[in-house]
mmCIF file of C-alpha atoms and ligand atoms in Angstrom:
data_model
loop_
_atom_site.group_PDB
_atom_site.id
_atom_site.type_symbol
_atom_site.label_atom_id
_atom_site.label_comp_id
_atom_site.label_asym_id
_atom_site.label_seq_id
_atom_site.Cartn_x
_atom_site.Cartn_y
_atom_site.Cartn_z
ATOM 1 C CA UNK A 1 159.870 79.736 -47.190
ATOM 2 C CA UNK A 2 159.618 83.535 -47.992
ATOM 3 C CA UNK A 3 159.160 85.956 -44.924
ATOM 4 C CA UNK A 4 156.108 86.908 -44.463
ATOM 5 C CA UNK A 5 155.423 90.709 -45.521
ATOM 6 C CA UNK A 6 154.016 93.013 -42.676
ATOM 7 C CA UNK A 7 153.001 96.604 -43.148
ATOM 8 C CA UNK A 8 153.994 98.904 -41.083
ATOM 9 C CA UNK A 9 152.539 102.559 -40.715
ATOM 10 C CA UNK A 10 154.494 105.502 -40.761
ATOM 11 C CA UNK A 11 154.640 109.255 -39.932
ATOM 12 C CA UNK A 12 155.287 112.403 -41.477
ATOM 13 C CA UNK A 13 158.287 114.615 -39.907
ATOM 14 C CA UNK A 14 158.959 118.118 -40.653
ATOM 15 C CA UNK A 15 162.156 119.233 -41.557
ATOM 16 C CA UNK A 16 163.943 122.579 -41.687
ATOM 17 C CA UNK A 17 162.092 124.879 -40.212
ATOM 18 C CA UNK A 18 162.177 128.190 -40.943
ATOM 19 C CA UNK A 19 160.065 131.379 -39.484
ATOM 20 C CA UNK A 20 158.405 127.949 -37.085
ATOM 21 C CA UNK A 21 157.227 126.603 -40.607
ATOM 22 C CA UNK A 22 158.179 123.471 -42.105
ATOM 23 C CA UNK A 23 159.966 123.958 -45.331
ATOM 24 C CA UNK A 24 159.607 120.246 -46.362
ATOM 25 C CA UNK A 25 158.631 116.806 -44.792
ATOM 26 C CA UNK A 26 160.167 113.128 -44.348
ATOM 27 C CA UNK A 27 158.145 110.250 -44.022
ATOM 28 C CA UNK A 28 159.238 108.149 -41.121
ATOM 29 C CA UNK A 29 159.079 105.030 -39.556
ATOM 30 C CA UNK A 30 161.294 103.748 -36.309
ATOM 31 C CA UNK A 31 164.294 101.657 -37.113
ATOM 32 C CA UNK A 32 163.203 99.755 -34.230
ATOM 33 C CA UNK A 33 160.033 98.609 -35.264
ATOM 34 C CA UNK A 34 161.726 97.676 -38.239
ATOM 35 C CA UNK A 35 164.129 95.677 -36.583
ATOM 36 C CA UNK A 36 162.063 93.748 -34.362
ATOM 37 C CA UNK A 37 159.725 92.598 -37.383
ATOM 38 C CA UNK A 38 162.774 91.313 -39.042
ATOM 39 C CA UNK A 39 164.228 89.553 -36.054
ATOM 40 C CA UNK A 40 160.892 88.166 -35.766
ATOM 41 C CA UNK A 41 161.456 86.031 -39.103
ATOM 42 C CA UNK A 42 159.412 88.992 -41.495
ATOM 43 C CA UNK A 43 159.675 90.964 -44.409
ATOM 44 C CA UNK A 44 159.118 94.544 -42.821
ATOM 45 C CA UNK A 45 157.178 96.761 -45.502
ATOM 46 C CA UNK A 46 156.409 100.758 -44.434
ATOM 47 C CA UNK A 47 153.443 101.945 -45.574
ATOM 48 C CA UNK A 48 153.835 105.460 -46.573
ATOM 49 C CA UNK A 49 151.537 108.312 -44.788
ATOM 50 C CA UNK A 50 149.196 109.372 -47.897
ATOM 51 C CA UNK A 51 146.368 111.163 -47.931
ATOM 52 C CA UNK A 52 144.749 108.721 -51.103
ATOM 53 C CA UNK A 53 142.939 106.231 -49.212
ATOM 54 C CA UNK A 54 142.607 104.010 -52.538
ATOM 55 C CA UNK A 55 146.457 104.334 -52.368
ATOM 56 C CA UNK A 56 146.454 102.869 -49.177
ATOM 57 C CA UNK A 57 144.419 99.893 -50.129
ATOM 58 C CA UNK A 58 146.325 99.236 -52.802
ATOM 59 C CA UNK A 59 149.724 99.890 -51.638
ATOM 60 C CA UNK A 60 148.539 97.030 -48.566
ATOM 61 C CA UNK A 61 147.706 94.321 -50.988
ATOM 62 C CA UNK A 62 150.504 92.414 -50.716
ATOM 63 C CA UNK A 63 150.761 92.810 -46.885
ATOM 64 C CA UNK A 64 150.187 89.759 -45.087
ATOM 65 C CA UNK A 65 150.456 91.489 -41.409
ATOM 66 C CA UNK A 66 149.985 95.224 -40.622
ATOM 67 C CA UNK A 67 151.742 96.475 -37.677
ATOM 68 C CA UNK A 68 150.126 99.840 -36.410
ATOM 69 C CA UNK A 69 153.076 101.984 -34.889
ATOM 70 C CA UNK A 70 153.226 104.632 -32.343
ATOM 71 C CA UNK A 71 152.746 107.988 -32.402
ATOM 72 C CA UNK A 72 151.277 111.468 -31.512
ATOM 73 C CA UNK A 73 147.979 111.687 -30.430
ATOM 74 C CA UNK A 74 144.580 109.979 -32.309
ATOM 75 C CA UNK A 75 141.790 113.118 -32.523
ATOM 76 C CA UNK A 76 138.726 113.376 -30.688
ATOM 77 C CA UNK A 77 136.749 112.851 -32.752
ATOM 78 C CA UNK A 78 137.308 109.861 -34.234
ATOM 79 C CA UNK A 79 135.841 108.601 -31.030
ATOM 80 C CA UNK A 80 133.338 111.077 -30.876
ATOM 81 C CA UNK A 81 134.858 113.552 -28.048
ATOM 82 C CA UNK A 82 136.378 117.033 -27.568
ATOM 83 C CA UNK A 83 139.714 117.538 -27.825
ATOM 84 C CA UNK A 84 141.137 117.841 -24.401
ATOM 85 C CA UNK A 85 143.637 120.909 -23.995
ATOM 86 C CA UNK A 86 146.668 118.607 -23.479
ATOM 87 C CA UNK A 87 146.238 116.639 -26.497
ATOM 88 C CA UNK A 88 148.675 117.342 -29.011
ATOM 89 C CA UNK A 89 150.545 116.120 -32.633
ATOM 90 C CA UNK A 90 147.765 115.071 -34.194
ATOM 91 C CA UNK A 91 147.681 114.230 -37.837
ATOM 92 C CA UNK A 92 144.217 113.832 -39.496
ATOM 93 C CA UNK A 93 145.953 112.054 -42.367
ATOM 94 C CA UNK A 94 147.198 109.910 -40.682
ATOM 95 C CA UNK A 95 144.433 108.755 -38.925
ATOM 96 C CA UNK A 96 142.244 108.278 -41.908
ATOM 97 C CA UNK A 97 145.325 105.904 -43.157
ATOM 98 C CA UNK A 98 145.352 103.784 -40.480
ATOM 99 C CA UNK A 99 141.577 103.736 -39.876
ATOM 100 C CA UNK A 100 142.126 102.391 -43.751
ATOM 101 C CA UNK A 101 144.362 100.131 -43.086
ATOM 102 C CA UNK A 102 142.428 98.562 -40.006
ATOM 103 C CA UNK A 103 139.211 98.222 -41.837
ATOM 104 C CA UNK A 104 141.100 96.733 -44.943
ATOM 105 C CA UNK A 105 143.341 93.831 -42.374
ATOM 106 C CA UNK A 106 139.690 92.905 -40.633
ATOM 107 C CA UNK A 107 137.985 92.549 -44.074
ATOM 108 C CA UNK A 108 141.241 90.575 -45.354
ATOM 109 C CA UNK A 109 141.571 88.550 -41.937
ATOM 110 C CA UNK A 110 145.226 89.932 -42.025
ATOM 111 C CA UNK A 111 146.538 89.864 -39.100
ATOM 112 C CA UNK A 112 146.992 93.262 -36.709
ATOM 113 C CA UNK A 113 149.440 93.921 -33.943
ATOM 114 C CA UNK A 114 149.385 97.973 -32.058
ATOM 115 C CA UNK A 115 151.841 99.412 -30.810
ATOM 116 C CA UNK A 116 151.221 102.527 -28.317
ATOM 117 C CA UNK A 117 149.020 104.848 -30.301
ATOM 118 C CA UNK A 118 148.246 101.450 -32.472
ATOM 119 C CA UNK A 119 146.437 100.018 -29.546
ATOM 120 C CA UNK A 120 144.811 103.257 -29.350
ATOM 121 C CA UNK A 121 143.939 103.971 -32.656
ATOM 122 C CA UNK A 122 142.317 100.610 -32.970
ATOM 123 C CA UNK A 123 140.200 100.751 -30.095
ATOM 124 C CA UNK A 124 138.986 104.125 -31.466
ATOM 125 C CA UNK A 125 138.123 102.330 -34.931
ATOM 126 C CA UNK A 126 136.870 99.603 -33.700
ATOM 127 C CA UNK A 127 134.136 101.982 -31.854
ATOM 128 C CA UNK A 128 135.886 102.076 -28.072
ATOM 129 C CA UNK A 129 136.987 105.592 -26.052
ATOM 130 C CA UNK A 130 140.415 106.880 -25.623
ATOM 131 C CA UNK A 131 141.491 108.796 -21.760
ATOM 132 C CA UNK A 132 142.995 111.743 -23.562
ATOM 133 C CA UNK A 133 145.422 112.687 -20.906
ATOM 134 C CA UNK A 134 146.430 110.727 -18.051
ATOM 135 C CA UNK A 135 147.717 112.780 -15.594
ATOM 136 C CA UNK A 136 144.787 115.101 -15.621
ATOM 137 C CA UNK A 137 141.963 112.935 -16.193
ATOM 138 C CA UNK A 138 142.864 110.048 -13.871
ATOM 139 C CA UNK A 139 144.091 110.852 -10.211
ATOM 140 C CA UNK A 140 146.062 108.459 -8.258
ATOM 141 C CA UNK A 141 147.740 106.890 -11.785
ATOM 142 C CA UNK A 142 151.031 106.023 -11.797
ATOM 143 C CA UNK A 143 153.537 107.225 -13.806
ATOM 144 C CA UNK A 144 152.976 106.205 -17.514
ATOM 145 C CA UNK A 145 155.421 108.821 -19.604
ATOM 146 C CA UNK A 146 158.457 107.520 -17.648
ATOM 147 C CA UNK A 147 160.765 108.253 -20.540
ATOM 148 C CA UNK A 148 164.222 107.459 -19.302
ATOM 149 C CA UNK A 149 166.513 105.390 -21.574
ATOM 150 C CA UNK A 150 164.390 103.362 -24.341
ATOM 151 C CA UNK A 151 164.749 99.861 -22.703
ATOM 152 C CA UNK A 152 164.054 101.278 -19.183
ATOM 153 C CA UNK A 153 161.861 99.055 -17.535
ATOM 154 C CA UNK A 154 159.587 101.661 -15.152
ATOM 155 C CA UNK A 155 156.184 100.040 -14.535
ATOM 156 C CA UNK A 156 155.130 96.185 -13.998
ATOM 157 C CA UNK A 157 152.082 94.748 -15.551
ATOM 158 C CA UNK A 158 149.525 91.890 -14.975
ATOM 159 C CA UNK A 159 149.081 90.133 -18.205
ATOM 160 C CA UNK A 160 145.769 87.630 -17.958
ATOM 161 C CA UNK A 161 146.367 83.840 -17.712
ATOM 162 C CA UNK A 162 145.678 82.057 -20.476
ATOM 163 C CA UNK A 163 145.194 85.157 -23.200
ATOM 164 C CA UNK A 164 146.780 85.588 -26.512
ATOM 165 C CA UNK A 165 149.441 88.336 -25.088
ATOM 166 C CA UNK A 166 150.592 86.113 -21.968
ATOM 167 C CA UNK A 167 151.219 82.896 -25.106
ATOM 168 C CA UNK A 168 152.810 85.971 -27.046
ATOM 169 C CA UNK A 169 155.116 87.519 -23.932
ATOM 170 C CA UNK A 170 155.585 83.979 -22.557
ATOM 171 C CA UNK A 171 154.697 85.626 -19.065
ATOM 172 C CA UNK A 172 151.841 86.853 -17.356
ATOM 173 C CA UNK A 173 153.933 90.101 -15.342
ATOM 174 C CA UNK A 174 156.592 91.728 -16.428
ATOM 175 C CA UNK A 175 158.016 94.961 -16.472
ATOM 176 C CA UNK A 176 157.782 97.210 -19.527
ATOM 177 C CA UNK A 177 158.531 100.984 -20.792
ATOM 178 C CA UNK A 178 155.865 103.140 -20.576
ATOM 179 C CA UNK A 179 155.716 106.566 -22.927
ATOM 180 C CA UNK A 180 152.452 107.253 -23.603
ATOM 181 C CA UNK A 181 149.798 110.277 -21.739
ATOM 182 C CA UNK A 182 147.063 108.953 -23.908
ATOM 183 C CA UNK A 183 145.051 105.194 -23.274
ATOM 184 C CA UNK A 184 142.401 103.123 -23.778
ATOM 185 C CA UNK A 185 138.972 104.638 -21.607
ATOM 186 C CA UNK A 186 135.746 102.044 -22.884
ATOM 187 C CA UNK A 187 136.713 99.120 -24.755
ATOM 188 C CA UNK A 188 135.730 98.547 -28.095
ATOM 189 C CA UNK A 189 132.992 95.783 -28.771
ATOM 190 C CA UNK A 190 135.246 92.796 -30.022
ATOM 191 C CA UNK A 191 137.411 93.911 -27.483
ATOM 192 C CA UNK A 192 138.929 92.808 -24.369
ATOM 193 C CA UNK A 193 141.243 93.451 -21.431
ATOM 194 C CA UNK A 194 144.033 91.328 -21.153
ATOM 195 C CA UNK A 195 146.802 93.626 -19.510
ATOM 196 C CA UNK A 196 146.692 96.434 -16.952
ATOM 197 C CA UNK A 197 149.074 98.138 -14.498
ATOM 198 C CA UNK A 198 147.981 98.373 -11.231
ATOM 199 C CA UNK A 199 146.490 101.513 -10.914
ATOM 200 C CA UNK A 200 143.847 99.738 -13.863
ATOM 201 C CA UNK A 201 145.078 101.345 -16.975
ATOM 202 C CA UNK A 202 144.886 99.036 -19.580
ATOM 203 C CA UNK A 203 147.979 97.663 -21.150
ATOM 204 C CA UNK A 204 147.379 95.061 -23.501
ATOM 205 C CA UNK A 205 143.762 94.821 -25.670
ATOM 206 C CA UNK A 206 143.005 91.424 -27.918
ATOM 207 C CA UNK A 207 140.028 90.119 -29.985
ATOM 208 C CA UNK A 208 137.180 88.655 -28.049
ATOM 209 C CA UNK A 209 135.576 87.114 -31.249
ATOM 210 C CA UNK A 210 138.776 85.325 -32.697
ATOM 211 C CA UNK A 211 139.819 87.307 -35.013
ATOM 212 C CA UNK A 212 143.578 88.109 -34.777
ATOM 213 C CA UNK A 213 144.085 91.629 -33.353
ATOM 214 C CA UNK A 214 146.413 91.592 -30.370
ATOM 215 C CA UNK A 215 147.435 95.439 -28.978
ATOM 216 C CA UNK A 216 149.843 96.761 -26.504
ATOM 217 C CA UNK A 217 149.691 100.636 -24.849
ATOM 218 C CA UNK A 218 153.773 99.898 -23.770
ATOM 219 C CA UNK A 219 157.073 99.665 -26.604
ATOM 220 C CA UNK A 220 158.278 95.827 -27.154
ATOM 221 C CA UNK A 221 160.067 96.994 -29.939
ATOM 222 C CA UNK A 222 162.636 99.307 -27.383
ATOM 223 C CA UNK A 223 162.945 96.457 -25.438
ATOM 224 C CA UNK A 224 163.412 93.197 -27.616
ATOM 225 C CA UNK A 225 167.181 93.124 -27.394
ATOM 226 C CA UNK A 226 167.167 93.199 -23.181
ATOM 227 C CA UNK A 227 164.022 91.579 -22.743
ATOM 228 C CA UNK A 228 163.072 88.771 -25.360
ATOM 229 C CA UNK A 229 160.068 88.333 -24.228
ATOM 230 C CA UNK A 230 159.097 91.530 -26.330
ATOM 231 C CA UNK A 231 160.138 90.053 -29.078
ATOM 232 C CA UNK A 232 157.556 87.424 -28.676
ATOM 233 C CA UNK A 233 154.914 89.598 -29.723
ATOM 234 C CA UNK A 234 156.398 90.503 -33.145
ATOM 235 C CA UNK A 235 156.570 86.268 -33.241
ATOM 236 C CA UNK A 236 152.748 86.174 -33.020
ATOM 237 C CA UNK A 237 151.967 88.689 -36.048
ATOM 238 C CA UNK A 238 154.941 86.764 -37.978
ATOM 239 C CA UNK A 239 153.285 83.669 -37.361
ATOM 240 C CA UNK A 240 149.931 84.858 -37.868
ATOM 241 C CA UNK A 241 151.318 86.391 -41.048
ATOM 242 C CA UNK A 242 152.739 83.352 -42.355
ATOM 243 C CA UNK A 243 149.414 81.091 -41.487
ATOM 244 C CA UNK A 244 147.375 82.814 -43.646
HETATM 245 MN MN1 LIG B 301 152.012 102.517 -19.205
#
């Protein structure tokens, strides 16, 4: 049986500068996201960063998963705030891309997994709030831009019994990376909690109304070699691919 194609969204990085100006961009997409959809039995696909939404539909149409990567920050006002002062690397482009690609996966019932800024991004489209910067804006949160090597494990979290990420992970607590100053503030309608850390910052967001959207605010794909329950994530959007 063929693998599954997933899409996978990517960034633009500038190169060279010179007088702080970039003289020329890449388009980018971690190796490890590509790895962990291939060791998850897909055909990893990245979707490049343009700026021609009927591009982006098009370019999708053969995508039978889209994976929504990590990133710099999603702006304000896609969710309908101001931008906070310590929000930063923002990329309008990209966010009307992936705001694309969202709406295009829920009108094609493809399948869509976030990652970091993915579960962000797709709360915001889906109509939900974003905390803009943690350490400011919540006091008494842990730690959540750890950093430390990539598979460092710094923060435990409380995955809900019974939901689509605890089948996905295999667990219902485990420890995961955390690199993110950014997270989920109201949930989207269609929407719903299934993973927080303990000082209540959500980690994990999933469909309430069956469609299959399942998000994490932590990196499996840093983690899948040490950890294979990580891994276990990419599974479901494989799977999900291929039972379409
Ligand atoms: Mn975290």
């Amino acid at each position: 049986m063929p693998r599954p194609i997933i899409a996978l969204t990517s960034w633009r990085h500038p190169r060279a500068a010179r007088d702080g100006e970039p003289q020329w961009t890449d388009i980018c997409c971690g190796d490890a996201y590509v790895r962990a959809v291939a060791a998850a039995g897909g055909a990893p696909l990245v979707l490049p960063r343009l700026a021609e939404l009927d591009a982006v539909r098009d370019a999708l149409a053969p995508a039978q998963g889209l994976l929504l990567t990590g990133g710099g920050d999603v702006q304000a006002a896609v969710y309908g705030a101001q931008p906070h002062p310590r929000s930063g690397r923002q990329d309008p482009a990209r966010d009307a891309m992936e705001l694309e690609a969202i709406a295009w996966a829920r009108k094609a019932g493809v399948p869509i997994l976030g990652i970091c800024r993915g579960i962000q991004i797709l709360n915001a489209a889906l109509g939900g709030t974003l905390i803009q910067d943690i350490p400011s804006e919540v006091p008494g949160a842990m730690q959540h831009w750890i950093g430390g090597d990539a598979d460092y494990l710094g923060h435990e979290v409380a995955v809900e019994p019974g939901s689509l990420a605890a089948r996905a992970l295999g667990t219902t607590s485990l420890a995961t990376n955390s690199w993110h100053h950014q997270a989920v503030r109201e949930v989207a309608s269609g929407l719903r909690v299934t993973a927080r850390t303990a000082d209540g910052i959500i980690e994990a967001l999933e469909s309430s109304a069956g469609e299959p959207i399942l998000a994490v605010q932590f990196h499996p794909e840093m983690s899948f070699d040490a950890a294979p329950a990580f891994l276990g994530l990419f599974r479901w959007l494989v799977e999900a691919a291929a039972a379409r």
